[in-house]
mmCIF file of C-alpha atoms in Angstrom:
data_model
loop_
_atom_site.group_PDB
_atom_site.id
_atom_site.type_symbol
_atom_site.label_atom_id
_atom_site.label_comp_id
_atom_site.label_asym_id
_atom_site.label_seq_id
_atom_site.Cartn_x
_atom_site.Cartn_y
_atom_site.Cartn_z
ATOM 1 C CA GLU A 1 -7.790 15.417 10.535
ATOM 2 C CA VAL A 2 -5.694 12.542 8.918
ATOM 3 C CA GLN A 3 -6.345 12.265 5.173
ATOM 4 C CA LEU A 4 -4.929 9.572 3.164
ATOM 5 C CA VAL A 5 -5.632 9.831 -0.645
ATOM 6 C CA GLU A 6 -4.611 6.831 -2.946
ATOM 7 C CA SER A 7 -4.430 7.190 -6.544
ATOM 8 C CA GLY A 8 -3.085 5.308 -9.739
ATOM 9 C CA GLY A 9 -5.455 2.588 -9.929
ATOM 10 C CA THR A 10 -6.582 1.493 -13.430
ATOM 11 C CA LEU A 11 -7.559 -1.397 -15.798
ATOM 12 C CA VAL A 12 -4.165 -3.278 -16.606
ATOM 13 C CA GLN A 13 -3.532 -6.403 -18.744
ATOM 14 C CA PRO A 14 -1.855 -9.549 -16.866
ATOM 15 C CA GLY A 15 1.745 -9.331 -16.704
ATOM 16 C CA GLY A 16 1.604 -5.586 -16.780
ATOM 17 C CA SER A 17 3.002 -2.967 -14.239
ATOM 18 C CA LEU A 18 1.283 -0.244 -12.220
ATOM 19 C CA ARG A 19 2.422 2.132 -9.485
ATOM 20 C CA LEU A 20 -0.003 3.487 -6.923
ATOM 21 C CA SER A 21 0.454 6.345 -4.835
ATOM 22 C CA CYS A 22 -0.874 7.728 -1.513
ATOM 23 C CA ALA A 23 -0.712 11.290 -0.344
ATOM 24 C CA ALA A 24 -0.860 11.944 3.126
ATOM 25 C CA SER A 25 -1.728 14.921 5.267
ATOM 26 C CA GLY A 26 -2.827 15.990 8.813
ATOM 27 C CA PHE A 27 -0.049 14.075 10.659
ATOM 28 C CA THR A 28 3.761 14.095 10.828
ATOM 29 C CA PHE A 29 4.376 11.699 7.862
ATOM 30 C CA ASP A 30 7.886 10.514 8.917
ATOM 31 C CA ASP A 31 6.786 9.671 12.615
ATOM 32 C CA TYR A 32 4.817 6.517 11.288
ATOM 33 C CA ALA A 33 5.036 3.476 9.546
ATOM 34 C CA MET A 34 2.899 2.959 6.486
ATOM 35 C CA ALA A 35 0.982 0.164 4.429
ATOM 36 C CA TRP A 36 -0.906 -1.082 1.843
ATOM 37 C CA VAL A 37 -3.844 -3.279 2.375
ATOM 38 C CA ARG A 38 -6.069 -4.700 -0.208
ATOM 39 C CA GLN A 39 -9.674 -6.421 -0.643
ATOM 40 C CA ALA A 40 -10.367 -8.427 -3.694
ATOM 41 C CA PRO A 41 -14.080 -8.718 -4.838
ATOM 42 C CA GLY A 42 -16.098 -11.124 -2.171
ATOM 43 C CA LYS A 43 -12.914 -11.363 -0.142
ATOM 44 C CA GLY A 44 -11.613 -10.007 2.994
ATOM 45 C CA LEU A 45 -8.765 -7.589 3.701
ATOM 46 C CA GLU A 46 -5.350 -8.780 2.952
ATOM 47 C CA TRP A 47 -2.025 -7.245 4.161
ATOM 48 C CA VAL A 48 0.039 -6.387 1.134
ATOM 49 C CA SER A 49 3.164 -4.625 2.226
ATOM 50 C CA ASP A 50 4.537 -2.298 4.948
ATOM 51 C CA ILE A 51 7.550 0.071 5.536
ATOM 52 C CA SER A 52 8.911 1.824 8.456
ATOM 53 C CA TRP A 53 9.138 5.352 9.096
ATOM 54 C CA ASN A 54 12.243 6.164 7.256
ATOM 55 C CA GLY A 55 12.115 3.159 4.673
ATOM 56 C CA GLY A 56 14.675 1.125 6.430
ATOM 57 C CA TYR A 57 12.570 -1.973 6.889
ATOM 58 C CA THR A 58 10.074 -3.442 4.589
ATOM 59 C CA TYR A 59 7.679 -6.478 4.766
ATOM 60 C CA TYR A 60 5.906 -8.053 1.872
ATOM 61 C CA ALA A 61 3.157 -10.792 2.031
ATOM 62 C CA GLN A 62 4.491 -14.144 0.366
ATOM 63 C CA SER A 63 2.526 -13.623 -2.834
ATOM 64 C CA MET A 64 3.823 -10.128 -3.552
ATOM 65 C CA LYS A 65 7.418 -10.897 -2.980
ATOM 66 C CA ASP A 66 9.512 -10.142 -6.038
ATOM 67 C CA ARG A 67 6.753 -8.446 -7.846
ATOM 68 C CA PHE A 68 5.543 -5.584 -5.412
ATOM 69 C CA THR A 69 8.021 -2.807 -4.122
ATOM 70 C CA ILE A 70 6.909 -0.387 -1.414
ATOM 71 C CA SER A 71 8.644 2.923 -1.124
ATOM 72 C CA ARG A 72 8.209 6.486 0.623
ATOM 73 C CA GLU A 73 9.384 9.803 0.022
ATOM 74 C CA ASN A 74 8.952 11.591 3.176
ATOM 75 C CA ALA A 75 9.980 15.074 2.100
ATOM 76 C CA LYS A 76 6.638 15.097 -0.186
ATOM 77 C CA ASN A 77 4.550 13.038 2.360
ATOM 78 C CA MET A 78 4.118 10.317 -0.228
ATOM 79 C CA LEU A 79 3.801 6.406 -0.083
ATOM 80 C CA TYR A 80 3.897 4.342 -3.171
ATOM 81 C CA LEU A 81 3.581 0.686 -4.446
ATOM 82 C CA GLN A 82 5.064 -0.343 -7.550
ATOM 83 C CA MET A 83 3.511 -3.445 -8.981
ATOM 84 C CA SER A 84 4.957 -5.619 -11.427
ATOM 85 C CA SER A 85 4.045 -9.040 -13.231
ATOM 86 C CA LEU A 86 0.349 -8.440 -12.234
ATOM 87 C CA LYS A 87 -2.054 -11.298 -12.191
ATOM 88 C CA SER A 88 -5.867 -11.563 -12.213
ATOM 89 C CA GLU A 89 -5.786 -12.371 -8.580
ATOM 90 C CA ASP A 90 -4.186 -8.998 -7.923
ATOM 91 C CA THR A 91 -7.646 -7.308 -8.768
ATOM 92 C CA ALA A 92 -8.725 -5.352 -5.567
ATOM 93 C CA VAL A 93 -9.147 -2.157 -4.068
ATOM 94 C CA TYR A 94 -6.056 -0.886 -2.716
ATOM 95 C CA TYR A 95 -5.850 0.850 0.423
ATOM 96 C CA CYS A 96 -3.141 3.231 2.010
ATOM 97 C CA ALA A 97 -2.950 3.116 5.704
ATOM 98 C CA LYS A 98 -1.169 4.642 8.545
ATOM 99 C CA ILE A 99 -0.188 2.007 10.992
ATOM 100 C CA ARG A 100 1.476 0.886 14.378
ATOM 101 C CA ASP A 101 4.158 -1.437 12.699
ATOM 102 C CA ASP A 102 4.965 -3.197 15.927
ATOM 103 C CA ILE A 103 1.619 -4.802 16.058
ATOM 104 C CA LYS A 104 0.613 -4.181 12.373
ATOM 105 C CA TYR A 105 -2.443 -2.025 13.607
ATOM 106 C CA VAL A 106 -4.091 0.046 11.225
ATOM 107 C CA THR A 107 -5.078 3.552 12.732
ATOM 108 C CA SER A 108 -5.970 5.284 9.608
ATOM 109 C CA TRP A 109 -6.751 4.242 5.985
ATOM 110 C CA GLY A 110 -7.975 6.081 2.748
ATOM 111 C CA GLN A 111 -10.902 5.445 0.285
ATOM 112 C CA GLY A 112 -8.869 3.135 -1.833
ATOM 113 C CA THR A 113 -8.165 3.039 -5.419
ATOM 114 C CA GLN A 114 -9.400 0.061 -7.828
ATOM 115 C CA VAL A 115 -6.881 -2.103 -9.603
ATOM 116 C CA THR A 116 -8.272 -4.418 -12.304
ATOM 117 C CA VAL A 117 -6.175 -6.954 -13.813
ATOM 118 C CA SER A 118 -7.936 -8.357 -16.855
ATOM 119 C CA SER A 119 -7.426 -9.134 -20.743
#
């Protein structure tokens, strides 16, 4: 039922910028908080950012503050992650997730999109 489809991942040079998108369907999008979670090669899952149902509250992991911006466009059922000043350490598969924001619990996630930061 729930579908989350990420897009926008590609090869980008260090210091570059990239915007990831997530198209949501199968649920009432603006009833839920959303998040981005990533997994770097050989590493575990890392919480990147999340956003409340109306965009009124956002959270960022310390390493992403001042570089990444999460946003949503509820009328289009879209979630975004604008990434700037990218580092090689940002190389990962990025997943869009529907969450319970009170406990940061993932209830659904997509297939992910690969971001590779390399020169």
